Amino acid sequence: MTDSLAPTRPGAPVTVHLTTLGCARNEVDSEELAARLEAGGFQLVDDPADAQAVMVNTCGFVEQAKKDSIDTLLAASDLKVQGRAQAVVAVGCMAERYGVELAESLPEADAVLGFDDYTDIAARLRTILDGGSHHSHTPRDRRTLLPLAPVARRAAATGLSVPGVVTDLPEGVAPASGPRVVRRRLGHGPSAPLKMASGCDRRCAFCAIPSFRGSYLSRPASQIVDEARWLVEQGVREVFLVSENSSSYGKDLGDLRSLEKLLPQLAAVDGLDWIRVSYLQPAEMRDSLIETIAGTDKVVPYFDLSFQHASGPLLRRMRRFGDAGSFLDLLGRIREASPDAGVRSNVIVGFPGETDDDFGVLTDFLQQARLDIVGVFGYSDEEGTEAATLDGHLDDDLIEERRSTLVDLVTELMDERAAERVGAEVSMLVEEVTPGEIIGRAAHQGPDVDGSTRATGRPDAARRPRVGDLVTARVIGSDGIDLLAVTDR
């Protein structure tokens, strides 16, 4: 916490609980909100039943995520009925995307706050708890808030509320009390997401995120490194660099090689053991970036590549680039630089106009690609996107049939890929220690969604590792995408 965010209201603090839905980027946003609330005199509590206010950081990406957000808000409103909570507040992507529409359709929520409310979140919540009213915003395309030219955005962003990219603190030397960080950790594990940018300049036909997250805005490298140091002080040993599009980092800072320069700076942070990069665009994967990820100390060889499909014509229809051949070539270059690299991706089936041949290209590609993890999504219309207006929409039953077929295929392929690692020596980050084993992740396994590594070792308690340690283990088996290993500790 910085001097700029010192508590502003004396007296007994009001308790507030933050529930976070969606991606790792939302986790960072929640921790910014937590810091601002704490600075405003609120006390954060882990259990919503103990809170006078419940704030739900919603996800507005796809239909299921929106449903989960609504269900969570309704569950929180039950606490009001029980006389426990005084207010339920919606924030996050869904709140920003729908604003007054969500407020009108969900009277159970006492307020719907958009991104523009984040810098004054404590005052907003105080007003709501004091019985005041809040008029929800009418959504707008947040891309219009910053100049079209990327290099002009940094100056224009001063004072603009961009979650995870703090713009209301002056640039310059950090205060003597520590790094200039507007964040309060809500988790306790040895890994933490670290936001490097917010927004997106791409125009993928199926995605509404740029309209409510805004244009791409990078954080200065000094802020990212300062926050990494602060995270290490909080017990973090791995930082997971997140953004809507990490391979574009620095385009608005005047240097397209900014990520290649940032990673060695992070590697120099004492106490930090692993650096992981997420959300890379295949079309932006330059050789220098592959070499930096594969060859920089502490940067794990992990490539989170957003392929989305493999049929060239269908990708053009999605407003994306590439095809099966170029993607396989990219994977070849990655594995030449780092033979044991982990690679994950997501794909969409049933996009308007997808033919049997297109689907066949995708299945053939996945069988050749040897990806560690593949997420499969069935297409659904998102309001405000170009794809919703396209002809050639497929029947829902056909989309589900293709999705189910592909899930079965990739489950088999991912299991096979994990089995290929049997016999390998891996470094693993310890996340849990039990009497019989240690549980963590190998370098090719990202947090939460890429499986785990479970290792047994000597029973000598004096030599057992602790959470946050890096240990070397030998893989002796696999269980689905999870690895089974042994270690000498």
One Martini backbone bead per residue (centre of mass of N, CA, C, O) as a GRO file, in nm:
protein
  489
    1MET     BB    1   0.100   0.034   0.018
    2THR     BB    2   0.047   0.374  -0.012
    3ASP     BB    3   0.051   0.697   0.084
    4SER     BB    4  -0.187   0.776  -0.119
    5LEU     BB    5  -0.370   0.531   0.050
    6ALA     BB    6  -0.463   0.637   0.308
    7PRO     BB    7  -0.668   0.643   0.546
    8THR     BB    8  -0.985   0.854   0.570
    9ARG     BB    9  -1.153   0.691   0.810
   10PRO     BB   10  -1.258   0.674   1.109
   11GLY     BB   11  -1.317   0.405   1.298
   12ALA     BB   12  -1.510   0.149   1.255
   13PRO     BB   13  -1.497  -0.088   1.034
   14VAL     BB   14  -1.624  -0.203   0.743
   15THR     BB   15  -1.731  -0.495   0.611
   16VAL     BB   16  -1.582  -0.678   0.324
   17HIS     BB   17  -1.657  -0.882   0.037
   18LEU     BB   18  -1.475  -1.055  -0.224
   19THR     BB   19  -1.587  -1.174  -0.538
   20THR     BB   20  -1.432  -1.380  -0.794
   21LEU     BB   21  -1.466  -1.385  -1.144
   22GLY     BB   22  -1.292  -1.556  -1.379
   23CYS     BB   23  -1.000  -1.429  -1.447
   24ALA     BB   24  -0.684  -1.321  -1.364
   25ARG     BB   25  -0.748  -1.023  -1.419
   26ASN     BB   26  -0.972  -1.006  -1.204
   27GLU     BB   27  -0.792  -1.059  -0.962
   28VAL     BB   28  -0.635  -0.797  -0.982
   29ASP     BB   29  -0.876  -0.606  -0.961
   30SER     BB   30  -0.963  -0.699  -0.677
   31GLU     BB   31  -0.692  -0.607  -0.540
   32GLU     BB   32  -0.737  -0.313  -0.599
   33LEU     BB   33  -1.007  -0.280  -0.455
   34ALA     BB   34  -0.904  -0.370  -0.179
   35ALA     BB   35  -0.703  -0.137  -0.139
   36ARG     BB   36  -0.912   0.095  -0.163
   37LEU     BB   37  -1.097   0.002   0.066
   38GLU     BB   38  -0.888  -0.003   0.294
   39ALA     BB   39  -0.807   0.298   0.258
   40GLY     BB   40  -1.127   0.375   0.319
   41GLY     BB   41  -1.187   0.182   0.598
   42PHE     BB   42  -1.205  -0.109   0.526
   43GLN     BB   43  -1.277  -0.458   0.596
   44LEU     BB   44  -1.151  -0.754   0.505
   45VAL     BB   45  -1.326  -1.063   0.429
   46ASP     BB   46  -1.362  -1.409   0.361
   47ASP     BB   47  -1.663  -1.414   0.465
   48PRO     BB   48  -1.975  -1.321   0.361
   49ALA     BB   49  -2.121  -1.368   0.643
   50ASP     BB   50  -1.920  -1.126   0.775
   51ALA     BB   51  -2.053  -0.908   0.589
   52GLN     BB   52  -2.188  -0.588   0.510
   53ALA     BB   53  -2.044  -0.627   0.226
   54VAL     BB   54  -2.096  -0.741  -0.116
   55MET     BB   55  -1.856  -0.797  -0.376
   56VAL     BB   56  -1.894  -0.859  -0.731
   57ASN     BB   57  -1.669  -0.982  -0.969
   58THR     BB   58  -1.752  -0.995  -1.283
   59CYS     BB   59  -1.840  -1.181  -1.580
   60GLY     BB   60  -1.875  -1.098  -1.960
   61PHE     BB   61  -1.792  -1.304  -2.192
   62VAL     BB   62  -2.002  -1.541  -2.154
   63GLU     BB   63  -2.294  -1.687  -2.085
   64GLN     BB   64  -2.202  -1.860  -1.841
   65ALA     BB   65  -2.059  -1.631  -1.689
   66LYS     BB   66  -2.312  -1.457  -1.653
   67LYS     BB   67  -2.474  -1.662  -1.494
   68ASP     BB   68  -2.275  -1.689  -1.259
   69SER     BB   69  -2.298  -1.394  -1.172
   70ILE     BB   70  -2.597  -1.390  -1.105
   71ASP     BB   71  -2.597  -1.622  -0.899
   72THR     BB   72  -2.400  -1.479  -0.701
   73LEU     BB   73  -2.576  -1.231  -0.645
   74LEU     BB   74  -2.821  -1.387  -0.536
   75ALA     BB   75  -2.672  -1.526  -0.304
   76ALA     BB   76  -2.591  -1.261  -0.164
   77SER     BB   77  -2.885  -1.156  -0.121
   78ASP     BB   78  -2.959  -1.370   0.097
   79LEU     BB   79  -2.798  -1.227   0.325
   80LYS     BB   80  -3.001  -0.998   0.353
   81VAL     BB   81  -3.248  -1.166   0.429
   82GLN     BB   82  -3.082  -1.278   0.690
   83GLY     BB   83  -2.931  -1.008   0.811
   84ARG     BB   84  -2.622  -0.969   0.730
   85ALA     BB   85  -2.628  -0.799   0.486
   86GLN     BB   86  -2.659  -0.461   0.345
   87ALA     BB   87  -2.489  -0.512   0.067
   88VAL     BB   88  -2.498  -0.546  -0.298
   89VAL     BB   89  -2.226  -0.546  -0.542
   90ALA     BB   90  -2.153  -0.471  -0.879
   91VAL     BB   91  -1.871  -0.561  -1.071
   92GLY     BB   92  -1.704  -0.549  -1.362
   93CYS     BB   93  -1.764  -0.660  -1.677
   94MET     BB   94  -2.074  -0.685  -1.660
   95ALA     BB   95  -2.123  -0.410  -1.533
   96GLU     BB   96  -1.991  -0.247  -1.763
   97ARG     BB   97  -2.149  -0.367  -2.013
   98TYR     BB   98  -2.463  -0.300  -1.879
   99GLY     BB   99  -2.536  -0.147  -1.629
  100VAL     BB  100  -2.849  -0.030  -1.619
  101GLU     BB  101  -2.964  -0.298  -1.720
  102LEU     BB  102  -2.873  -0.467  -1.477
  103ALA     BB  103  -3.007  -0.298  -1.254
  104GLU     BB  104  -3.304  -0.339  -1.359
  105SER     BB  105  -3.286  -0.672  -1.369
  106LEU     BB  106  -3.131  -0.646  -1.060
  107PRO     BB  107  -3.263  -0.554  -0.762
  108GLU     BB  108  -3.081  -0.718  -0.558
  109ALA     BB  109  -2.890  -0.503  -0.632
  110ASP     BB  110  -2.773  -0.197  -0.504
  111ALA     BB  111  -2.531  -0.196  -0.725
  112VAL     BB  112  -2.376  -0.073  -1.036
  113LEU     BB  113  -2.031  -0.075  -1.113
  114GLY     BB  114  -1.794   0.079  -1.290
  115PHE     BB  115  -1.477   0.161  -1.381
  116ASP     BB  116  -1.511   0.470  -1.300
  117ASP     BB  117  -1.545   0.381  -0.979
  118TYR     BB  118  -1.270   0.265  -0.870
  119THR     BB  119  -1.111   0.518  -0.751
  120ASP     BB  120  -1.403   0.558  -0.563
  121ILE     BB  121  -1.507   0.296  -0.413
  122ALA     BB  122  -1.535   0.374  -0.114
  123ALA     BB  123  -1.739   0.607  -0.151
  124ARG     BB  124  -1.954   0.445  -0.294
  125LEU     BB  125  -2.005   0.237  -0.067
  126ARG     BB  126  -2.071   0.437   0.156
  127THR     BB  127  -2.325   0.552   0.026
  128ILE     BB  128  -2.485   0.291   0.010
  129LEU     BB  129  -2.477   0.226   0.322
  130ASP     BB  130  -2.616   0.522   0.385
  131GLY     BB  131  -2.866   0.520   0.153
  132GLY     BB  132  -2.774   0.589  -0.109
  133SER     BB  133  -2.764   0.657  -0.448
  134HIS     BB  134  -2.702   0.487  -0.771
  135HIS     BB  135  -2.624   0.568  -1.102
  136SER     BB  136  -2.600   0.391  -1.356
  137HIS     BB  137  -2.440   0.334  -1.634
  138THR     BB  138  -2.399   0.395  -1.971
  139PRO     BB  139  -2.280   0.226  -2.202
  140ARG     BB  140  -1.957   0.226  -2.369
  141ASP     BB  141  -1.703   0.262  -2.588
  142ARG     BB  142  -1.378   0.245  -2.456
  143ARG     BB  143  -1.210   0.309  -2.716
  144THR     BB  144  -1.286   0.628  -2.711
  145LEU     BB  145  -1.088   0.720  -2.460
  146LEU     BB  146  -0.859   0.671  -2.668
  147PRO     BB  147  -0.636   0.694  -2.886
  148LEU     BB  148  -0.556   0.543  -3.179
  149ALA     BB  149  -0.273   0.607  -3.112
  150PRO     BB  150  -0.073   0.442  -2.903
  151VAL     BB  151   0.150   0.669  -2.826
  152ALA     BB  152  -0.096   0.868  -2.706
  153ARG     BB  153  -0.213   0.722  -2.440
  154ARG     BB  154  -0.054   0.783  -2.182
  155ALA     BB  155  -0.135   1.084  -2.154
  156ALA     BB  156  -0.454   1.035  -2.182
  157ALA     BB  157  -0.478   0.838  -1.910
  158THR     BB  158  -0.485   1.046  -1.709
  159GLY     BB  159  -0.732   0.959  -1.470
  160LEU     BB  160  -0.811   0.701  -1.589
  161SER     BB  161  -1.010   0.417  -1.554
  162VAL     BB  162  -0.789   0.126  -1.532
  163PRO     BB  163  -0.788  -0.179  -1.461
  164GLY     BB  164  -0.458  -0.247  -1.338
  165VAL     BB  165  -0.394   0.062  -1.448
  166VAL     BB  166  -0.252   0.299  -1.282
  167THR     BB  167  -0.341   0.669  -1.325
  168ASP     BB  168  -0.363   0.829  -1.021
  169LEU     BB  169  -0.048   0.824  -1.017
  170PRO     BB  170   0.251   0.942  -1.015
  171GLU     BB  171   0.531   0.963  -1.156
  172GLY     BB  172   0.831   0.806  -1.034
  173VAL     BB  173   0.960   0.777  -0.741
  174ALA     BB  174   0.936   0.579  -0.498
  175PRO     BB  175   0.860   0.563  -0.195
  176ALA     BB  176   1.017   0.489   0.102
  177SER     BB  177   0.788   0.269   0.190
  178GLY     BB  178   0.775   0.176  -0.118
  179PRO     BB  179   0.615   0.063  -0.356
  180ARG     BB  180   0.387   0.156  -0.610
  181VAL     BB  181   0.098  -0.004  -0.479
  182VAL     BB  182  -0.241  -0.110  -0.582
  183ARG     BB  183  -0.260  -0.365  -0.349
  184ARG     BB  184  -0.438  -0.663  -0.212
  185ARG     BB  185  -0.409  -0.960  -0.103
  186LEU     BB  186  -0.634  -1.257  -0.123
  187GLY     BB  187  -0.417  -1.456  -0.137
  188HIS     BB  188  -0.155  -1.732  -0.041
  189GLY     BB  189   0.007  -1.821  -0.262
  190PRO     BB  190   0.306  -1.857  -0.473
  191SER     BB  191   0.103  -1.739  -0.684
  192ALA     BB  192   0.066  -1.450  -0.920
  193PRO     BB  193  -0.087  -1.217  -1.081
  194LEU     BB  194   0.037  -0.981  -1.346
  195LYS     BB  195  -0.029  -0.683  -1.479
  196MET     BB  196   0.070  -0.534  -1.808
  197ALA     BB  197  -0.224  -0.489  -1.931
  198SER     BB  198  -0.503  -0.324  -2.107
  199GLY     BB  199  -0.682  -0.440  -2.344
  200CYS     BB  200  -0.778  -0.418  -2.710
  201ASP     BB  201  -0.709  -0.401  -3.079
  202ARG     BB  202  -0.864  -0.621  -3.169
  203ARG     BB  203  -1.124  -0.774  -3.419
  204CYS     BB  204  -1.274  -1.009  -3.324
  205ALA     BB  205  -1.585  -1.130  -3.416
  206PHE     BB  206  -1.653  -1.285  -3.119
  207CYS     BB  207  -1.554  -1.023  -2.950
  208ALA     BB  208  -1.632  -0.780  -2.673
  209ILE     BB  209  -1.398  -0.676  -2.494
  210PRO     BB  210  -1.294  -0.403  -2.621
  211SER     BB  211  -1.559  -0.236  -2.560
  212PHE     BB  212  -1.517  -0.267  -2.222
  213ARG     BB  213  -1.186  -0.242  -2.194
  214GLY     BB  214  -1.051  -0.126  -2.440
  215SER     BB  215  -0.769  -0.009  -2.521
  216TYR     BB  216  -0.443  -0.050  -2.540
  217LEU     BB  217  -0.254  -0.057  -2.215
  218SER     BB  218   0.048  -0.008  -2.087
  219ARG     BB  219   0.273  -0.072  -1.847
  220PRO     BB  220   0.526   0.026  -1.698
  221ALA     BB  221   0.801  -0.147  -1.613
  222SER     BB  222   0.846  -0.027  -1.328
  223GLN     BB  223   0.570  -0.115  -1.213
  224ILE     BB  224   0.601  -0.419  -1.254
  225VAL     BB  225   0.860  -0.457  -1.088
  226ASP     BB  226   0.756  -0.341  -0.824
  227GLU     BB  227   0.525  -0.549  -0.792
  228ALA     BB  228   0.703  -0.796  -0.784
  229ARG     BB  229   0.850  -0.721  -0.525
  230TRP     BB  230   0.597  -0.707  -0.351
  231LEU     BB  231   0.509  -1.001  -0.391
  232VAL     BB  232   0.754  -1.127  -0.261
  233GLU     BB  233   0.690  -1.002   0.022
  234GLN     BB  234   0.409  -1.189   0.013
  235GLY     BB  235   0.530  -1.490  -0.098
  236VAL     BB  236   0.602  -1.484  -0.390
  237ARG     BB  237   0.744  -1.699  -0.673
  238GLU     BB  238   0.516  -1.647  -0.896
  239VAL     BB  239   0.460  -1.483  -1.204
  240PHE     BB  240   0.158  -1.400  -1.397
  241LEU     BB  241   0.136  -1.270  -1.697
  242VAL     BB  242  -0.129  -1.037  -1.776
  243SER     BB  243  -0.369  -1.004  -2.049
  244GLU     BB  244  -0.528  -0.974  -2.350
  245ASN     BB  245  -0.222  -0.910  -2.495
  246SER     BB  246   0.109  -0.976  -2.447
  247SER     BB  247   0.250  -0.944  -2.739
  248SER     BB  248   0.175  -0.614  -2.733
  249TYR     BB  249   0.373  -0.516  -2.551
  250GLY     BB  250   0.465  -0.167  -2.608
  251LYS     BB  251   0.317  -0.029  -2.852
  252ASP     BB  252   0.261   0.243  -2.658
  253LEU     BB  253   0.592   0.278  -2.586
  254GLY     BB  254   0.769   0.249  -2.867
  255ASP     BB  255   0.819  -0.087  -2.823
  256LEU     BB  256   0.797  -0.413  -2.953
  257ARG     BB  257   1.041  -0.519  -2.737
  258SER     BB  258   0.946  -0.493  -2.436
  259LEU     BB  259   0.919  -0.787  -2.337
  260GLU     BB  260   1.217  -0.868  -2.382
  261LYS     BB  261   1.306  -0.648  -2.160
  262LEU     BB  262   1.131  -0.724  -1.910
  263LEU     BB  263   1.210  -1.016  -1.830
  264PRO     BB  264   1.502  -0.959  -1.722
  265GLN     BB  265   1.408  -0.766  -1.498
  266LEU     BB  266   1.246  -0.980  -1.343
  267ALA     BB  267   1.483  -1.185  -1.308
  268ALA     BB  268   1.632  -0.972  -1.100
  269VAL     BB  269   1.440  -1.049  -0.881
  270ASP     BB  270   1.451  -1.112  -0.568
  271GLY     BB  271   1.281  -1.426  -0.496
  272LEU     BB  272   1.224  -1.491  -0.788
  273ASP     BB  273   1.158  -1.796  -0.979
  274TRP     BB  274   0.898  -1.734  -1.163
  275ILE     BB  275   0.802  -1.670  -1.513
  276ARG     BB  276   0.483  -1.608  -1.671
  277VAL     BB  277   0.320  -1.618  -1.988
  278SER     BB  278   0.022  -1.487  -2.128
  279TYR     BB  279  -0.162  -1.430  -2.399
  280LEU     BB  280  -0.074  -1.522  -2.701
  281GLN     BB  281  -0.026  -1.430  -3.034
  282PRO     BB  282   0.058  -1.597  -3.310
  283ALA     BB  283   0.094  -1.343  -3.511
  284GLU     BB  284   0.315  -1.213  -3.276
  285MET     BB  285   0.541  -1.442  -3.295
  286ARG     BB  286   0.854  -1.380  -3.248
  287ASP     BB  287   1.171  -1.496  -3.228
  288SER     BB  288   1.268  -1.315  -2.991
  289LEU     BB  289   1.046  -1.413  -2.795
  290ILE     BB  290   1.105  -1.709  -2.793
  291GLU     BB  291   1.402  -1.681  -2.695
  292THR     BB  292   1.338  -1.536  -2.428
  293ILE     BB  293   1.156  -1.749  -2.299
  294ALA     BB  294   1.362  -1.993  -2.341
  295GLY     BB  295   1.647  -1.820  -2.228
  296THR     BB  296   1.544  -1.703  -1.957
  297ASP     BB  297   1.591  -1.671  -1.649
  298LYS     BB  298   1.286  -1.788  -1.486
  299VAL     BB  299   1.158  -1.836  -1.755
  300VAL     BB  300   0.913  -2.023  -1.856
  301PRO     BB  301   0.838  -2.272  -2.101
  302TYR     BB  302   0.548  -2.098  -2.191
  303PHE     BB  303   0.262  -2.130  -2.427
  304ASP     BB  304  -0.013  -1.909  -2.471
  305LEU     BB  305  -0.212  -1.989  -2.749
  306SER     BB  306  -0.447  -1.825  -2.969
  307PHE     BB  307  -0.595  -2.000  -3.214
  308GLN     BB  308  -0.929  -2.106  -3.236
  309HIS     BB  309  -0.811  -2.232  -3.509
  310ALA     BB  310  -0.707  -2.385  -3.851
  311SER     BB  311  -0.877  -2.250  -4.063
  312GLY     BB  312  -0.813  -2.007  -4.273
  313PRO     BB  313  -1.095  -1.907  -4.373
  314LEU     BB  314  -1.222  -1.895  -4.088
  315LEU     BB  315  -1.020  -1.699  -3.961
  316ARG     BB  316  -1.092  -1.465  -4.146
  317ARG     BB  317  -1.389  -1.454  -4.044
  318MET     BB  318  -1.274  -1.390  -3.743
  319ARG     BB  319  -1.033  -1.183  -3.771
  320ARG     BB  320  -0.778  -1.366  -3.837
  321PHE     BB  321  -0.469  -1.549  -3.828
  322GLY     BB  322  -0.380  -1.816  -4.010
  323ASP     BB  323  -0.288  -2.174  -3.996
  324ALA     BB  324  -0.192  -2.487  -3.972
  325GLY     BB  325   0.092  -2.447  -4.093
  326SER     BB  326   0.184  -2.197  -3.925
  327PHE     BB  327   0.139  -2.328  -3.648
  328LEU     BB  328   0.336  -2.566  -3.681
  329ASP     BB  329   0.580  -2.389  -3.727
  330LEU     BB  330   0.573  -2.248  -3.454
  331LEU     BB  331   0.600  -2.504  -3.282
  332GLY     BB  332   0.875  -2.583  -3.400
  333ARG     BB  333   1.031  -2.331  -3.295
  334ILE     BB  334   0.974  -2.373  -2.999
  335ARG     BB  335   1.096  -2.672  -2.978
  336GLU     BB  336   1.377  -2.590  -3.068
  337ALA     BB  337   1.423  -2.395  -2.820
  338SER     BB  338   1.205  -2.594  -2.639
  339PRO     BB  339   1.132  -2.921  -2.609
  340ASP     BB  340   0.958  -2.891  -2.311
  341ALA     BB  341   0.740  -2.715  -2.377
  342GLY     BB  342   0.453  -2.550  -2.294
  343VAL     BB  343   0.118  -2.587  -2.450
  344ARG     BB  344  -0.163  -2.374  -2.493
  345SER     BB  345  -0.526  -2.366  -2.584
  346ASN     BB  346  -0.798  -2.234  -2.784
  347VAL     BB  347  -1.124  -2.332  -2.918
  348ILE     BB  348  -1.369  -2.292  -3.183
  349VAL     BB  349  -1.691  -2.421  -3.244
  350GLY     BB  350  -1.942  -2.322  -3.478
  351PHE     BB  351  -1.882  -2.108  -3.654
  352PRO     BB  352  -1.991  -1.921  -3.885
  353GLY     BB  353  -1.939  -2.140  -4.168
  354GLU     BB  354  -1.863  -2.408  -4.063
  355THR     BB  355  -1.731  -2.687  -4.196
  356ASP     BB  356  -1.640  -3.003  -4.228
  357ASP     BB  357  -1.358  -2.926  -4.330
  358ASP     BB  358  -1.282  -2.733  -4.105
  359PHE     BB  359  -1.308  -2.942  -3.878
  360GLY     BB  360  -1.095  -3.133  -3.995
  361VAL     BB  361  -0.855  -2.941  -3.973
  362LEU     BB  362  -0.865  -2.915  -3.667
  363THR     BB  363  -0.827  -3.214  -3.590
  364ASP     BB  364  -0.560  -3.254  -3.738
  365PHE     BB  365  -0.398  -3.040  -3.593
  366LEU     BB  366  -0.426  -3.151  -3.300
  367GLN     BB  367  -0.281  -3.423  -3.364
  368GLN     BB  368   0.000  -3.265  -3.440
  369ALA     BB  369   0.060  -3.050  -3.199
  370ARG     BB  370   0.097  -3.140  -2.900
  371LEU     BB  371  -0.081  -3.036  -2.668
  372ASP     BB  372  -0.133  -2.996  -2.332
  373ILE     BB  373  -0.371  -2.776  -2.368
  374VAL     BB  374  -0.737  -2.773  -2.440
  375GLY     BB  375  -0.987  -2.549  -2.511
  376VAL     BB  376  -1.346  -2.595  -2.559
  377PHE     BB  377  -1.575  -2.404  -2.766
  378GLY     BB  378  -1.893  -2.311  -2.821
  379TYR     BB  379  -2.067  -2.125  -3.015
  380SER     BB  380  -2.188  -1.788  -2.935
  381ASP     BB  381  -2.363  -1.520  -2.925
  382GLU     BB  382  -2.255  -1.172  -2.911
  383GLU     BB  383  -2.337  -0.881  -2.838
  384GLY     BB  384  -2.182  -0.654  -3.068
  385THR     BB  385  -2.090  -0.856  -3.280
  386GLU     BB  386  -2.014  -0.961  -3.592
  387ALA     BB  387  -2.095  -1.265  -3.577
  388ALA     BB  388  -2.404  -1.217  -3.517
  389THR     BB  389  -2.440  -1.108  -3.838
  390LEU     BB  390  -2.383  -1.360  -3.971
  391ASP     BB  391  -2.388  -1.601  -4.179
  392GLY     BB  392  -2.409  -1.951  -4.120
  393HIS     BB  393  -2.555  -2.061  -3.891
  394LEU     BB  394  -2.556  -2.307  -3.662
  395ASP     BB  395  -2.680  -2.558  -3.514
  396ASP     BB  396  -2.681  -2.636  -3.186
  397ASP     BB  397  -2.649  -2.945  -3.218
  398LEU     BB  398  -2.394  -2.933  -3.395
  399ILE     BB  399  -2.215  -2.781  -3.203
  400GLU     BB  400  -2.229  -2.992  -2.974
  401GLU     BB  401  -2.119  -3.228  -3.135
  402ARG     BB  402  -1.842  -3.102  -3.197
  403ARG     BB  403  -1.757  -3.041  -2.911
  404SER     BB  404  -1.771  -3.330  -2.801
  405THR     BB  405  -1.574  -3.456  -3.001
  406LEU     BB  406  -1.330  -3.272  -2.926
  407VAL     BB  407  -1.311  -3.333  -2.628
  408ASP     BB  408  -1.244  -3.632  -2.662
  409LEU     BB  409  -0.987  -3.589  -2.824
  410VAL     BB  410  -0.822  -3.395  -2.631
  411THR     BB  411  -0.819  -3.578  -2.391
  412GLU     BB  412  -0.643  -3.793  -2.524
  413LEU     BB  413  -0.407  -3.605  -2.611
  414MET     BB  414  -0.333  -3.497  -2.327
  415ASP     BB  415  -0.270  -3.770  -2.202
  416GLU     BB  416  -0.041  -3.838  -2.399
  417ARG     BB  417   0.138  -3.595  -2.336
  418ALA     BB  418   0.185  -3.663  -2.040
  419ALA     BB  419   0.312  -3.948  -2.095
  420GLU     BB  420   0.569  -3.831  -2.245
  421ARG     BB  421   0.696  -3.728  -1.953
  422VAL     BB  422   0.795  -3.986  -1.878
  423GLY     BB  423   1.126  -3.962  -1.726
  424ALA     BB  424   1.137  -3.681  -1.656
  425GLU     BB  425   1.284  -3.384  -1.545
  426VAL     BB  426   1.146  -3.165  -1.295
  427SER     BB  427   1.028  -2.857  -1.202
  428MET     BB  428   0.864  -2.769  -0.888
  429LEU     BB  429   0.596  -2.600  -0.741
  430VAL     BB  430   0.504  -2.569  -0.419
  431GLU     BB  431   0.150  -2.580  -0.281
  432GLU     BB  432   0.154  -2.863  -0.116
  433VAL     BB  433   0.167  -3.036   0.209
  434THR     BB  434   0.179  -3.371   0.295
  435PRO     BB  435   0.252  -3.664   0.448
  436GLY     BB  436   0.273  -3.820   0.145
  437GLU     BB  437   0.298  -3.537  -0.025
  438ILE     BB  438   0.361  -3.326  -0.303
  439ILE     BB  439   0.206  -3.028  -0.441
  440GLY     BB  440   0.209  -2.906  -0.787
  441ARG     BB  441   0.411  -2.754  -1.052
  442ALA     BB  442   0.522  -2.754  -1.348
  443ALA     BB  443   0.643  -2.547  -1.590
  444HIS     BB  444   0.400  -2.645  -1.801
  445GLN     BB  445   0.204  -2.550  -1.555
  446GLY     BB  446  -0.049  -2.367  -1.501
  447PRO     BB  447  -0.264  -2.210  -1.318
  448ASP     BB  448  -0.555  -2.421  -1.232
  449VAL     BB  449  -0.573  -2.555  -1.564
  450ASP     BB  450  -0.293  -2.764  -1.610
  451GLY     BB  451  -0.256  -2.912  -1.367
  452SER     BB  452  -0.048  -3.149  -1.183
  453THR     BB  453   0.205  -3.238  -0.932
  454ARG     BB  454   0.282  -3.554  -0.775
  455ALA     BB  455   0.500  -3.615  -0.494
  456THR     BB  456   0.734  -3.837  -0.366
  457GLY     BB  457   0.937  -3.912  -0.068
  458ARG     BB  458   1.097  -3.870   0.196
  459PRO     BB  459   1.004  -3.898   0.545
  460ASP     BB  460   1.185  -3.664   0.627
  461ALA     BB  461   1.080  -3.381   0.781
  462ALA     BB  462   1.345  -3.201   0.777
  463ARG     BB  463   1.344  -3.221   0.434
  464ARG     BB  464   1.090  -3.096   0.374
  465PRO     BB  465   0.917  -2.906   0.190
  466ARG     BB  466   0.781  -2.595   0.109
  467VAL     BB  467   0.584  -2.364   0.036
  468GLY     BB  468   0.750  -2.229  -0.262
  469ASP     BB  469   0.926  -2.440  -0.348
  470LEU     BB  470   1.187  -2.576  -0.543
  471VAL     BB  471   1.177  -2.893  -0.708
  472THR     BB  472   1.311  -3.200  -0.799
  473ALA     BB  473   1.168  -3.431  -1.041
  474ARG     BB  474   1.051  -3.759  -1.134
  475VAL     BB  475   0.872  -3.900  -1.381
  476ILE     BB  476   0.644  -4.204  -1.342
  477GLY     BB  477   0.359  -4.070  -1.426
  478SER     BB  478   0.001  -4.061  -1.513
  479ASP     BB  479  -0.321  -3.860  -1.465
  480GLY     BB  480  -0.389  -3.756  -1.725
  481ILE     BB  481  -0.257  -3.433  -1.683
  482ASP     BB  482  -0.121  -3.552  -1.452
  483LEU     BB  483   0.164  -3.591  -1.245
  484LEU     BB  484   0.397  -3.844  -1.142
  485ALA     BB  485   0.640  -3.836  -0.870
  486VAL     BB  486   0.986  -3.809  -0.761
  487THR     BB  487   1.182  -3.732  -0.466
  488ASP     BB  488   1.459  -3.661  -0.238
  489ARG     BB  489   1.249  -3.492  -0.022
   0.00000   0.00000   0.00000
